[in-house]
Amino acid sequence: MTVSTAQLASWLERYAAVIAEHKQYLTGLDAAIGDGDHGINMDRGFQAVIAKMGPVRDKDAGTLLKTTGMALVSTVGGASGPLYGTFFLRAGTALDGKIEVADKELVDALEAGLKGVIDRGKANLKDKTMVDALTPALERARARLGEGASIADALSAAAEAAESGMKATIPLKALKGRASYLGERSVGHQDPGATSTFFMLRSLHEAVAEIPQGARTTTG
Amino acid sequence: MTVSTAQLASWLERYAAVIAEHKQYLTGLDAAIGDGDHGINMDRGFQAVIAKMGPVRDKDAGTLLKTTGMALVSTVGGASGPLYGTFFLRAGTALDGKIEVADKELVDALEAGLKGVIDRGKANLKDKTMVDALTPALERARARLGEGASIADALSAAAEAAESGMKATIPLKALKGRASYLGERSVGHQDPGATSTFFMLRSLHEAVAEIPQGARTTTG
Amino acid sequence: MAEATTTTRLKKLINSPESEVKDALAGMAAAHADLLRVEYDPNVIIRKDAPKKGKVGLVSGGGSGHEPMHGGFVGRGMLDAACPGAVFTSPTPDQMARATKAVDGGAGVLHIVKNYTGDIMNFEMAAELARAEGARVNPVITNDDVAVQDSLYTAGRRGVGVTVLLEKIVGGAAEAGYDLDKVTELAKKVNANGRSMGMALTSCTVPAAGKPTFDIADDEIELGIGIHGEPGRERTKMKSADEIAEILTSTVVKDLPFKRGDEVLAFVNGMGGTPLIELYVVYNAVNRYLSKEGIKISRSLVGSYITSLEMAGTSITLLKLDAETTKFWDAPVHTAALRWGV
Amino acid sequence: MAEATTTTRLKKLINSPESEVKDALAGMAAAHADLLRVEYDPNVIIRKDAPKKGKVGLVSGGGSGHEPMHGGFVGRGMLDAACPGAVFTSPTPDQMARATKAVDGGAGVLHIVKNYTGDIMNFEMAAELARAEGARVNPVITNDDVAVQDSLYTAGRRGVGVTVLLEKIVGGAAEAGYDLDKVTELAKKVNANGRSMGMALTSCTVPAAGKPTFDIADDEIELGIGIHGEPGRERTKMKSADEIAEILTSTVVKDLPFKRGDEVLAFVNGMGGTPLIELYVVYNAVNRYLSKEGIKISRSLVGSYITSLEMAGTSITLLKLDAETTKFWDAPVHTAALRWGV
Ligand SMILES: Nc1ncnc2c1ncn2[C@@H]1O[C@H](COP(=O)(O)OP(=O)(O)O)[C@@H](O)[C@H]1O
Ligand SMILES: Nc1ncnc2c1ncn2[C@@H]1O[C@H](COP(=O)(O)OP(=O)(O)O)[C@@H](O)[C@H]1O
Ligand SMILES: [Mg+2]
Ligand SMILES: [Mg+2]
Ligand SMILES: [Mg+2]
Ligand SMILES: [Mg+2]
């Protein structure tokens, strides 16, 4: 099976909507251990993505995701701008010229994105960052595909893994980003970036599985 | 009959205590139509008076009141500093060298003080200032003495007249001082300086009538 | 002291309401020993090299709580001495008398007085004392606040933002050798050509009072506020910066009135609790409004120079400039708060 | 927009959270046309006469809401360009890339970066872009906040007050003809010799967020606060100015450590909502503490130069001086916020 550029465009639209919806929630999480702007930053970025998507939505997946990355890099700022920006730039580069994306190619592209995030941010697992949601998610997706699952099922499992990874950041002491300034005081709070990353993977699954929008009852 | 320097010293002490007790009240009145510092100013001034009174309390009435005036002029500031300061300086000058003050001499001295307030502040009756309490008070005192009343009775009448003069400032529109900036908005508020002036005359009566301190149930 | 203590704990960086002014004066003396010296009891901030022989001395003063006004303006090209009163309370005659004596270089002394009954009377008594000692003293009174309705029968308008500009311009002239009469005349001209209006988003707390000077709802602002938190013209609903700037600027413009073609100094002032980013938002609106009106901003000042403790808000002052006032505005100045050309 | 509107109404002189930064930039451009020009999308404040041929270009940047930092420091003897991000959010690579190009006079460009993950990564990406176009770029990172426990495994200490002093000193050196390597070396020395710690009396409200970044009780203060309202070291009961100054200063002194006989620049900074009178009260306490310790204040700076919107509070920065840093601190500077010698 394959994933179409149209489905990826739907992913970005769904994610933008979820971010807008959870702007205050993400910002609240960031206020607890950061500077209270994560939702604002991500929303500013994905509004820009939506604005810039028009001309490229019918182009190849690579162009779509690179355009997304560029929009994020040039509008988000903060830590999440370069990180999410690099994620989409690298994933897009991996999908250059592709209109239809094979299941494994998609997971490989997301993997390339994750590698970009780590190159840029130098985070290790358990540093209490978005990496803690993204890493297990992609491992699960790859594993399920290996077991012969559909890309939709694989991404559903990825979203679940991202959610547990997100929740698993709560007991962690932050070692990267603004939250690390808090030392012990960062323990007991869920990482905002891991949370937005869980939303990102959930939106991807919903877009690929073509679940009617708004069907899901929102968490958070 | 006469009034002794000791009684005048007791006047100042009683007044200082009343001011301290009503500091917030006077300040509150000033906050409504001024800048919220009248009680603070008067308290700062009379604390200084008490501090400076020691050496002169056994001297003549003129020295006592001039010392009071100087202390007020150099510690109060604002509008009330020069006004109350001038009041006591002029009253003191009128009592130069006197240990025992004849009833009429006392009223004349207070009259001289009022004249000083008017020279300095150029206020007319009904401008909504301390003059509106002081003027009727001294008229009543002089009248009662004329009718043969004792100085204690005359000053009791003066205090009553001051209180009505003070209350009569409520409906007035301020034409002098900070309150005048409010124009119509100053109507309906009692003038703080007229209030502190009522307290001053009430304390004078209590000191001369030698009413045990704290006997009175406080108003305001 | 009980409520005083509460006050201190009421979120101010002070030790006690009683010590605030002296502690701040000691801080100024330590931070600016190159510019000024401080005397206590009576409290006076004096230009380090005062008296300047043959130069007209400039003495200003007013309640504390308006920093940097006036102590921050003591130095070359501006004030020779500043007399800080208690917070929001005009200083006492002995302070101005001492300042006058300390800065009198033989050419006479100008008293710069903001039009408040208390300031007027205390400066008057000081002038009487100084003259009794043979000094030549001229007073000049600033009364630029258009929020207050003027009238022969009232205390008249308050002195606000123009005071800062006047101290700079007249300070330049005194430094340049103007004699007392010319300095006085120039000071009157500056006051006559300037107008101001302010507004508050929040109240402020006089430490000794221990609670906010006035109450104001979260969605209300006070237009025409005085620098001591005296209530202003009207209490209205919160508005955008553009709307607020237009109300203040248009009221100021109409009052003088400032006319198409006039060259002005535009001064956007912060009340103490308003950050600079907001003042630039306001300046942007003022600039847009004035260019629409054909009034040219040839000089500007943006910052918190005449404040009301921690009050949030802004005031706008416009001064109509001519060659003389422009020249002395541009003249070198070296004070804690204003410095250029040196 | 709904809550945005509420925010605007939430007592700020702005038109909307979305327009605040651009409105303020337009205000700066109008008020300081003699010093700088402003470009939009990407937003950059550029020294009027940049690029200066043969001079090392100085580019700084960071989130908005810290005014006058950095735009107020653009001008002769300090920065060549400043890149303002959204409020409290580091700017984007395209801004720094544009700034770098605009100020590159052929001698290379120094990027002055405060140590925040976001700032570091965005400046890194900008440097990659600029180098791809053939520019020579050196970064210097400030990390002077002693409130944060440093460690190899964390993001390390935040860059705060020293950034202001570094921009002035290094700006003087660049103006004097230092080459890129010497400028970089001097910048590292300044950072290595400076330490800071701040505290907050109140929170601040990021307009786009619409509510205070943190809650704090009327009788509580946050010690070790970050300039974005990041929680600090500890939450304690309100204290007197002397106590607060001693806690901050002693922590700073012990950290470097500053020693008896050291000459320092003492910088008492306001967080935005704290009036100058309180900063002088704090300076007085700092001065008393340091003289007790035998540390000599040979230069000082008192005012609100690196702020956190309308937050009330203060930060104390000490910089150990030597002949070189003193010389360039004293060198002429002409910017909107700092000016002397010209
Ligand atoms: N070095 C890093 N590597 C990966 N993710 C990081 C790193 N630093 C921060 N993050 C992520 O960024 C999130 C914060 O993003 P945001 O609040 O938008 O930026 P900022 O911290 O600059 O305000 C954190 O919750 C964390 O998940
Ligand atoms: N010109 C004047 N003549 C007489 N009394 C005046 C005059 N101006 C003000 N006052 C009195 O002074 C009082 C205010 O005193 P205070 O608040 O201590 O000074 P300030 O107004 O300078 O803050 C007013 O309530 C009024 O009674
Ligand atoms: Mg954040
Ligand atoms: Mg008053
Ligand atoms: Mg007063
Ligand atoms: Mg941020």
GROMACS .gro file of C-alpha atoms and ligand atoms in nm, chain B residues 30 35 37-38, ligand 4:
model
    5
  250ASP     CA    1  -0.750   6.263   5.040
  255ASP     CA    2  -0.340   6.225   4.622
  257ASP     CA    3  -0.138   6.148   5.164
  258HIS     CA    4  -0.297   6.401   5.400
 1128MG      MG    5  -0.271   6.516   4.955
   0.00000   0.00000   0.00000
